[in-house]
Coordinates of C-alpha atoms and ligand atoms in Angstrom, one line a residue:
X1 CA 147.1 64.5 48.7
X2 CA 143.4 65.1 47.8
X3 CA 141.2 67.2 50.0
X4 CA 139.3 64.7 50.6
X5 CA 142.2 62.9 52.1
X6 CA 143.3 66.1 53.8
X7 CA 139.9 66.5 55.7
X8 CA 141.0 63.1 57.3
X9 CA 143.9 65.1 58.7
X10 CA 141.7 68.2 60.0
X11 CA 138.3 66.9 60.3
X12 CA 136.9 64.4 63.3
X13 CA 136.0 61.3 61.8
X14 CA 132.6 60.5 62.4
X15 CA 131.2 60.1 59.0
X16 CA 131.7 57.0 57.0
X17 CA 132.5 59.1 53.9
X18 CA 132.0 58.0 50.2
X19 CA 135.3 57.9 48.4
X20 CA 134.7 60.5 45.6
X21 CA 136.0 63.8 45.4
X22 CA 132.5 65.8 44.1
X23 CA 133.1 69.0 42.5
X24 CA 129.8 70.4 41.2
X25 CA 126.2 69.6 41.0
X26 CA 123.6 70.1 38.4
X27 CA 119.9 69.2 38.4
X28 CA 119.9 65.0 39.1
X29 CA 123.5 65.0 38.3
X30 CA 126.8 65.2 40.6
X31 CA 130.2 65.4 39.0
X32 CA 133.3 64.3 40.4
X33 CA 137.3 66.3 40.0
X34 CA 137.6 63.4 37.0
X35 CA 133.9 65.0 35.3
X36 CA 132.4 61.6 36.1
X37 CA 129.1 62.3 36.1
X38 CA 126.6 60.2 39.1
X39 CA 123.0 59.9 38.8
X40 CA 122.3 61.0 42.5
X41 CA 119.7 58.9 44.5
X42 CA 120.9 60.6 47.8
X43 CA 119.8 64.1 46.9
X44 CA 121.7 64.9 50.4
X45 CA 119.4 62.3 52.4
X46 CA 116.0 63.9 51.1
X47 CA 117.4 67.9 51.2
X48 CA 118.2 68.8 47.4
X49 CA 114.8 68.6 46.6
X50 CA 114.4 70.2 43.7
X51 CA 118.2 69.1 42.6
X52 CA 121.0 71.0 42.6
X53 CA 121.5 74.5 41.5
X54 CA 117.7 74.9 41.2
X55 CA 117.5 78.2 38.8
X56 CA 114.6 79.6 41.2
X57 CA 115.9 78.9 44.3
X58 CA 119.3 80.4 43.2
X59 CA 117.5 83.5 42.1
X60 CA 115.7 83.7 45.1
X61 CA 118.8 83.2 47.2
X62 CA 120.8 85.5 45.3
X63 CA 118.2 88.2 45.4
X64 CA 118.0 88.0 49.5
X65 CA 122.0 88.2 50.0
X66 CA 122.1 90.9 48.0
X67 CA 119.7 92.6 50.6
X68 CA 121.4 90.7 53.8
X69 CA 122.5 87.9 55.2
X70 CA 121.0 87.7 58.8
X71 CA 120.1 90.2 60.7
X72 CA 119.6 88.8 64.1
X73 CA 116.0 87.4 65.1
X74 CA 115.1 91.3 66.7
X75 CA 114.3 91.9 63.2
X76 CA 111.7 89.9 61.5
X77 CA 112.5 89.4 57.9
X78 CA 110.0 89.2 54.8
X79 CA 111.7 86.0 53.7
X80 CA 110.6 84.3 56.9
X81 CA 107.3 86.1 56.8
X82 CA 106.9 84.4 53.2
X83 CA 107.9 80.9 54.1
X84 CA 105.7 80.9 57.7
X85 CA 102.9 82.1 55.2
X86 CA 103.0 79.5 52.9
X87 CA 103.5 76.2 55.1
X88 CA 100.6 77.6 57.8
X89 CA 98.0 78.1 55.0
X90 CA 99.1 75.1 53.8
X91 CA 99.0 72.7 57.0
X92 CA 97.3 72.3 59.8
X93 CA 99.2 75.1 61.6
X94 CA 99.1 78.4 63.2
X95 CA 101.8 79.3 63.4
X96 CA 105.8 78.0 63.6
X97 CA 108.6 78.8 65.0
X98 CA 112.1 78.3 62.7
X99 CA 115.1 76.0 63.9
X100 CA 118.4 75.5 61.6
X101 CA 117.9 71.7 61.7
X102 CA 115.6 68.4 62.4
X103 CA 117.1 68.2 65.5
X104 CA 116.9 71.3 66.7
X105 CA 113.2 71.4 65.2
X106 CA 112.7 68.8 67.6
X107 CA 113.9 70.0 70.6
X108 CA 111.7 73.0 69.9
X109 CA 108.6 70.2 69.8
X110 CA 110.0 68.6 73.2
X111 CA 110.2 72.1 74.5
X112 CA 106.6 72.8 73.9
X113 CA 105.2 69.6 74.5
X114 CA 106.9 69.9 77.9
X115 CA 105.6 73.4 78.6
X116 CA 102.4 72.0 77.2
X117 CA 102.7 69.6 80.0
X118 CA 103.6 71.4 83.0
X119 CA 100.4 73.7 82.6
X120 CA 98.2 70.8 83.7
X121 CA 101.1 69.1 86.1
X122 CA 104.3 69.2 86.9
X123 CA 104.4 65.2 86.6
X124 CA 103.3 65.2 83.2
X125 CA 106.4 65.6 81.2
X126 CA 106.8 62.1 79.8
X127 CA 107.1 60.6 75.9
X128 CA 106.2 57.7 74.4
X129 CA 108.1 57.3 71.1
X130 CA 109.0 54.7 68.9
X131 CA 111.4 51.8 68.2
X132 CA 113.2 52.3 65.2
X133 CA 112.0 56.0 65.1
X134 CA 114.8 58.6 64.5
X135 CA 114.3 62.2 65.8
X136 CA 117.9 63.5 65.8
X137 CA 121.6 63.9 67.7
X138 CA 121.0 66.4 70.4
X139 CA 120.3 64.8 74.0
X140 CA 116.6 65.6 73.7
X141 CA 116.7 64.3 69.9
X142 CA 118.6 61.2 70.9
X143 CA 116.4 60.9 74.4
X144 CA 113.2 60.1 71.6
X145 CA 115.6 57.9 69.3
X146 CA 115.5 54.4 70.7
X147 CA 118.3 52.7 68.7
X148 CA 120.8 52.3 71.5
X149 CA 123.9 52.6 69.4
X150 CA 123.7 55.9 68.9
X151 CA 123.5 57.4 72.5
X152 CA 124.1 54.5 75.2
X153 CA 127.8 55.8 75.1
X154 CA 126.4 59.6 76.2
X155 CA 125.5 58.6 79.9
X156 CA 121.8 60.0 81.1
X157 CA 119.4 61.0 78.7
X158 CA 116.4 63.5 78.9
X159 CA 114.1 61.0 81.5
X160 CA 110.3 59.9 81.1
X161 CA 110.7 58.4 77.3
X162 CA 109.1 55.0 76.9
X163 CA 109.4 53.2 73.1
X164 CA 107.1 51.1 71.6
X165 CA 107.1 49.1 68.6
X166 CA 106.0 50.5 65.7
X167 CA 102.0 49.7 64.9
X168 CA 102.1 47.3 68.1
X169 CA 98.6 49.5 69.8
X170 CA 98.1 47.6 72.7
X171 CA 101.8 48.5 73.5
X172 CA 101.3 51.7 72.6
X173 CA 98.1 51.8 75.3
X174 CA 100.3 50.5 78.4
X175 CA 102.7 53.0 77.5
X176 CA 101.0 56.1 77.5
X177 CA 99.2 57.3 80.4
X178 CA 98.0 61.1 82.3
X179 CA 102.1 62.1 82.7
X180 CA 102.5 61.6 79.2
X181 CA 102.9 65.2 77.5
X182 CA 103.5 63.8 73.5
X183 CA 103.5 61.2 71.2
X184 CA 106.4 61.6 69.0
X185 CA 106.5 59.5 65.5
X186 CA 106.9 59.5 61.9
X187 CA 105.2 58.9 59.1
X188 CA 107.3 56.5 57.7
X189 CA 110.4 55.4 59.4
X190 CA 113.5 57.2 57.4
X191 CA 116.2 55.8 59.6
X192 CA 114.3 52.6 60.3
X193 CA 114.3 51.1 57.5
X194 CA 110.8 52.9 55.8
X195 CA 108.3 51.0 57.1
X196 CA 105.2 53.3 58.1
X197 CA 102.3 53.3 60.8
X198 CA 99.4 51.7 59.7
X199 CA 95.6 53.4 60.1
X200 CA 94.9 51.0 63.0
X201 CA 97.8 52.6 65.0
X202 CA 96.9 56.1 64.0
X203 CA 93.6 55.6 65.5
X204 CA 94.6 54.1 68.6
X205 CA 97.1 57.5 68.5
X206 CA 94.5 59.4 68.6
X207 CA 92.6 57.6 71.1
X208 CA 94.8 57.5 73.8
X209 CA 96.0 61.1 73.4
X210 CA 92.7 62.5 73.6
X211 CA 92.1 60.1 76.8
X212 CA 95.4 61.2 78.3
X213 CA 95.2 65.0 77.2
X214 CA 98.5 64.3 75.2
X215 CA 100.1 66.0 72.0
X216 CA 99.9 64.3 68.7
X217 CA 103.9 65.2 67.7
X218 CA 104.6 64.6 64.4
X219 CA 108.5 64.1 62.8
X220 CA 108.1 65.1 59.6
X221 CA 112.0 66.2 59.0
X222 CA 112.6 63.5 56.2
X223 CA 108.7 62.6 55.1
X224 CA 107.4 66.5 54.6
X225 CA 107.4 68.6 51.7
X226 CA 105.9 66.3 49.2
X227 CA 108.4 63.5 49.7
X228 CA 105.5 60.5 49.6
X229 CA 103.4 62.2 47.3
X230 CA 101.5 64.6 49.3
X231 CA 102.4 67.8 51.0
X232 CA 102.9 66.6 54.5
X233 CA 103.1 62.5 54.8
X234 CA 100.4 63.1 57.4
X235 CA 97.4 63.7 54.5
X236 CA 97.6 60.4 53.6
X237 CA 96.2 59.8 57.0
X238 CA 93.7 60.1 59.2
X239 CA 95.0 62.3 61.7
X240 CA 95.8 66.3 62.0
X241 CA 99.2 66.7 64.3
X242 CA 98.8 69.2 67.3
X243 CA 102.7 69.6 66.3
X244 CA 104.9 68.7 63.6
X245 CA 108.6 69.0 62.8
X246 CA 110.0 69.7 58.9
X247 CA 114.2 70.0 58.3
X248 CA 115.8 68.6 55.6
X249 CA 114.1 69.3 52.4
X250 CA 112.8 72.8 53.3
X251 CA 115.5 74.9 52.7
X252 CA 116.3 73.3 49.3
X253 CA 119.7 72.7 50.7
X254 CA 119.9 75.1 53.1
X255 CA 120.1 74.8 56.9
X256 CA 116.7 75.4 57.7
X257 CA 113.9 73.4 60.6
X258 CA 110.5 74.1 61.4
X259 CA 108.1 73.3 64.2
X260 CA 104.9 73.9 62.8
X261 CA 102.0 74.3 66.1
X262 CA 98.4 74.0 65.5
X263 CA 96.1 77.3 66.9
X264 CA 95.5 75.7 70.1
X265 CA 99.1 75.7 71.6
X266 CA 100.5 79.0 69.7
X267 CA 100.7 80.8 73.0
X268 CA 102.0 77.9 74.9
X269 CA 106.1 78.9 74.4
X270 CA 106.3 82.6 75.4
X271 CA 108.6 85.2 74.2
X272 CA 112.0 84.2 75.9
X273 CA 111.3 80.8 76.6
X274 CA 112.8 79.5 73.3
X275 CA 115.1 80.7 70.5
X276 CA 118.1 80.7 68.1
X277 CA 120.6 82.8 66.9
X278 CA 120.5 81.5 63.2
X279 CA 116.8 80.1 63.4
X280 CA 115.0 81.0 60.2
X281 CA 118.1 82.8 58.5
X282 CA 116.9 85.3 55.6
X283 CA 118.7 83.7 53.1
X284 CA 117.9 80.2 54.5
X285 CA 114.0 81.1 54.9
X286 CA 113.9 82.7 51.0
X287 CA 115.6 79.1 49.6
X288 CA 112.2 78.1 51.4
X289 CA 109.9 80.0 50.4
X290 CA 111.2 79.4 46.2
X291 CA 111.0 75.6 47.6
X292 CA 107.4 75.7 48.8
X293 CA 106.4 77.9 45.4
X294 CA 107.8 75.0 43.3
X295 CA 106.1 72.5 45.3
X296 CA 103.0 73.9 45.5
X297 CA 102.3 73.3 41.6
X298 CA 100.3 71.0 40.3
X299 CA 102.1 70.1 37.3
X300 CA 104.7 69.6 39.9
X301 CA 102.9 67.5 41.7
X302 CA 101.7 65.3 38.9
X303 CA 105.3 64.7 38.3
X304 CA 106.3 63.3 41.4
X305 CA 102.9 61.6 41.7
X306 CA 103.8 60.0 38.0
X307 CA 107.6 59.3 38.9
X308 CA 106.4 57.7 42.2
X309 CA 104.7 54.9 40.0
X310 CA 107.1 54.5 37.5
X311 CA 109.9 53.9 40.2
X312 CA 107.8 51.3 42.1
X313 CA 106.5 49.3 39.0
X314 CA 110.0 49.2 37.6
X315 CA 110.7 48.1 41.1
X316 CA 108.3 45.5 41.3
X317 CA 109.7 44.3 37.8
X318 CA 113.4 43.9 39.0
X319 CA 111.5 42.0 42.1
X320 CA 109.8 39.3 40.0
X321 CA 113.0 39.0 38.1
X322 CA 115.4 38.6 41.0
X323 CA 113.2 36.8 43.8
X324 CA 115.8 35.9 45.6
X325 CA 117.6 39.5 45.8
X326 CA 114.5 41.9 46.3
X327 CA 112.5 41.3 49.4
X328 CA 110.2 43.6 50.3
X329 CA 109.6 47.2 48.8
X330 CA 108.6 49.7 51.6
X331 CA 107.9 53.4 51.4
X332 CA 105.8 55.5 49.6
X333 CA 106.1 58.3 46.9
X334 CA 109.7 58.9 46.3
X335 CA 110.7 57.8 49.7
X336 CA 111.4 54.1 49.3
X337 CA 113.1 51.3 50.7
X338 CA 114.3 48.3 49.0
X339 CA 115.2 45.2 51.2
X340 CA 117.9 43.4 49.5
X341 CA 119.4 41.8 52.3
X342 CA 123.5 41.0 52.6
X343 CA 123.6 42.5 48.7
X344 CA 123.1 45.7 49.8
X345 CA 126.7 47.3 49.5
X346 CA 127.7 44.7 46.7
X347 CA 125.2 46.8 44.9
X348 CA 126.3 50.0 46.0
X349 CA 129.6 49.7 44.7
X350 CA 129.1 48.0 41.5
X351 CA 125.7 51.2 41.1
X352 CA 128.7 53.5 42.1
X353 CA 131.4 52.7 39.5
X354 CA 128.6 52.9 37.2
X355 CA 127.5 56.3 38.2
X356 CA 124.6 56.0 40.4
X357 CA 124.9 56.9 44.2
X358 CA 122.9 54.6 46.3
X359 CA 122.6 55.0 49.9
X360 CA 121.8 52.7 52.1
X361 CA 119.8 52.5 56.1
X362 CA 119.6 49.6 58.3
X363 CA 122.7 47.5 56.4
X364 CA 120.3 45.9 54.4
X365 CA 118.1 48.1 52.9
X366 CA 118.5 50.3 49.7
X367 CA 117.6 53.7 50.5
X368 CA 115.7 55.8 47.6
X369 CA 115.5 59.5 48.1
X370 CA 115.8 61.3 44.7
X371 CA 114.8 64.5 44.1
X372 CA 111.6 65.7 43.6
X373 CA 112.3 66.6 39.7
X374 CA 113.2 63.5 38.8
X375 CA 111.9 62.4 35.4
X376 CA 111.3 59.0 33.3
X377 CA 114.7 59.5 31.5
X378 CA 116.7 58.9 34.9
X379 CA 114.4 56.1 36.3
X380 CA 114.7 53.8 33.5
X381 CA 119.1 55.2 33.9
X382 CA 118.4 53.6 37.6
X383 CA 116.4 50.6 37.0
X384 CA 119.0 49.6 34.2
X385 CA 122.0 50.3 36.4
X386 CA 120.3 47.8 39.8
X387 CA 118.9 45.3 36.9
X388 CA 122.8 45.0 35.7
X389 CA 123.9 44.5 39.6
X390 CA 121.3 42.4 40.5
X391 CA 122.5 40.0 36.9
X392 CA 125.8 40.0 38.2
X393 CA 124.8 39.0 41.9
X394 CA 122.4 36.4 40.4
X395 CA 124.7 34.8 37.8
X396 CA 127.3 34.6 41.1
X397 CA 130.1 37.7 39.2
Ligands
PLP1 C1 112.9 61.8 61.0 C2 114.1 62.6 61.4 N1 114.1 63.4 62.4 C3 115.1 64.2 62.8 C4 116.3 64.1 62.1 C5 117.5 65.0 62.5 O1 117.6 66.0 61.5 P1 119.0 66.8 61.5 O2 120.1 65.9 61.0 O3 118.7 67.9 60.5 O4 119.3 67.3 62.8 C6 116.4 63.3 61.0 C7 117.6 63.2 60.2 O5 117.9 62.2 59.5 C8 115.3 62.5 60.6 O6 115.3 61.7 59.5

């Protein structure tokens, strides 16, 4: 019996697990107990960032446990004073509070936005939040995340959320009135299947919460930290966040959230009112801080900047070449979304056995979340492994 078969014996079931038995990570690379080596497009759904076993944020890690793990959040730690630093004069925000996860980054947001709330009435506690949005597995995450499936078994939810459809503003108008306390959306839909609010939307957001005196909330725990090309997905709009929510990527594969509040609602939580045990763990918060060093650089940036065009041309190739596979391309920087309708596990597999790790959202959509070192060599590896499965799908193999 493999591990991997064992963990069926000891572990619940509630993860439809790949069947590979991964035994180390390098850079782009994952290897499996057989030294098969996988191009890896999941880089852990948009965490490994930089890769794995990124040599600064391994020095940087190292360094900190060598000093402590945790020390309990009555101490505050110069790894967490580096990281707060970094994304505040890079953002929007004051200041930010750290969570271990998206969802917990989020119930942090819903925390503030209800306290937010309160302070002008005790009736304005409501969200409006949107369909197809994601914000997390926690009752106040799941409250904001419309897609039924994953909480109409759970009974009663956090009350006073009302979803709208993505970019539909007149909907979005109805919805929202003087008891709504936030506005809660991202960027660009990771769960949904990467579509993205449009400018006309963002505008009518703004409208409305400035009418209603209600909080621009931003989920940014899949689009942040320079996953479409800019810093925050935000930039590429019109719009500065009065809150914002970063996970996933920040820690460099780390457990590590952030809720990130602009100047006007740093005193709105007080001390007491919120916390965690593990939030913004030393070692955790130092992975960070190497992250948002690497990030930061503009030869870095170029890179992904240069990737992000590369991918999508050689996208838009394989599109004109297989019309009837590729339907639409979504997404933006290295955060795309390939609509390939009932081929998408077909392709999966055969990418798979050839070593490349595609994920997929939606059942019909291939999900593209490399990490951010990617280089020309392993884009031209990934458009010649989908070309190959798309020739076999198209000559009927
Ligand atoms: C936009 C968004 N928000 C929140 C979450 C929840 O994050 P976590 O799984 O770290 O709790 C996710 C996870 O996929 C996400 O994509």
């Amino acid at each position: 019996m493999t591990w991997r078969e064992e963990g069926q014996k000891y572990i619940l079931p509630l993860y439809g697990r790949l069947p590979l038995d991964i035994v180390r990570g390098e850079g782009m690379y994952l290897f499996d107990s057989e030294g098969k080596r996988y191009l890896d497009f999941y880089s852990g759904i948009a965490v490994n960032t930089l890769g794995h076993g990124h040599p600064e944020v391994l020095a940087a890690v190292e360094e900190q446990m060598k000093k402590y793990f945790h020390l309990s959040n009555y101490f505050v730690t110069e790894s967490q004073v580096e990281l707060a630093k970094l994304l505040v004069e890079n953002s929007f925000a004051g200041k930010v509070f750290f969570a271990n996860s998206g969802t917990e980054a989020n119930e942090a947001m819903i925390k503030l936005a209800r306290k937010y709330g309160r302070e002008i009435s005790p009736s304005k506690f409501r969200f409006v939040a949107l369909n197809r949005g994601f914000h997390g597995r926690t009752l106040g995450g799941l409250s904001l995340t419309a897609n039924p499936a994953y909480k109409e078994q759970f009974g009663d939810l956090m009350p006073g959320v009302t979803h709208v459809d993505l970019n539909d503003a007149e909907a979005l108008e109805r919805a929202v009135d003087d008891h709504t306390c936030g506005i809660i959306f991202e960027v660009i839909q990771g769960e949904g299947g990467l579509s993205g609010v449009n400018p006309e939307f963002v505008k009518r957001i703004k409208e409305v919460a400035k009418k209603h005196n209600a909080l621009i909330l931003v989920d940014e725990v899949q689009t942040g930290l320079l996953r479409t090309g800019k810093l925050f997905a935000y930039e590429h709009l019109d719009l500065v966040p009065d809150a914002m929510t970063l996970a996933k990527g920040l820690g460099g594969g780390l457990p590590i959230g952030a809720l990130l509040v602009s100047p006007r609602l740093e005193n709105v939580l007080k001390p007491g009112e919120h916390g965690s045990t593990f939030g913004g763990n030393p070692v955790a918060a130092a992975a960070g801080a190497a992250v948002m060093r690497v990030l930061l650089r503009p030869e870095f940036q170029e890179n992904v900047w240069e990737c992000s065009t590369l991918l999508r041309k050689g996208l838009e190739v394989l599109q004109m070449k297989y019309p009837e596979i590729i339907g639409e391309i979504r997404g933006r920087g290295l955060m795309l979304g390939v609509e390939v309708g009932s081929h998408a596990l077909t392709l999966r597999d055969f990418a798979q056995e050839e070593g490349l790790l595609l994920n997929i959202t939606g059942k019909t959509v291939l999900r593209l979340l490399p990490a951010l070192i990617l280089t020309k060599v392993e884009i031209e590896e990934f458009l010649r492994i989908l070309d190959n499965g798309m020739m076999k799908i198209a000559k009927g193999e």
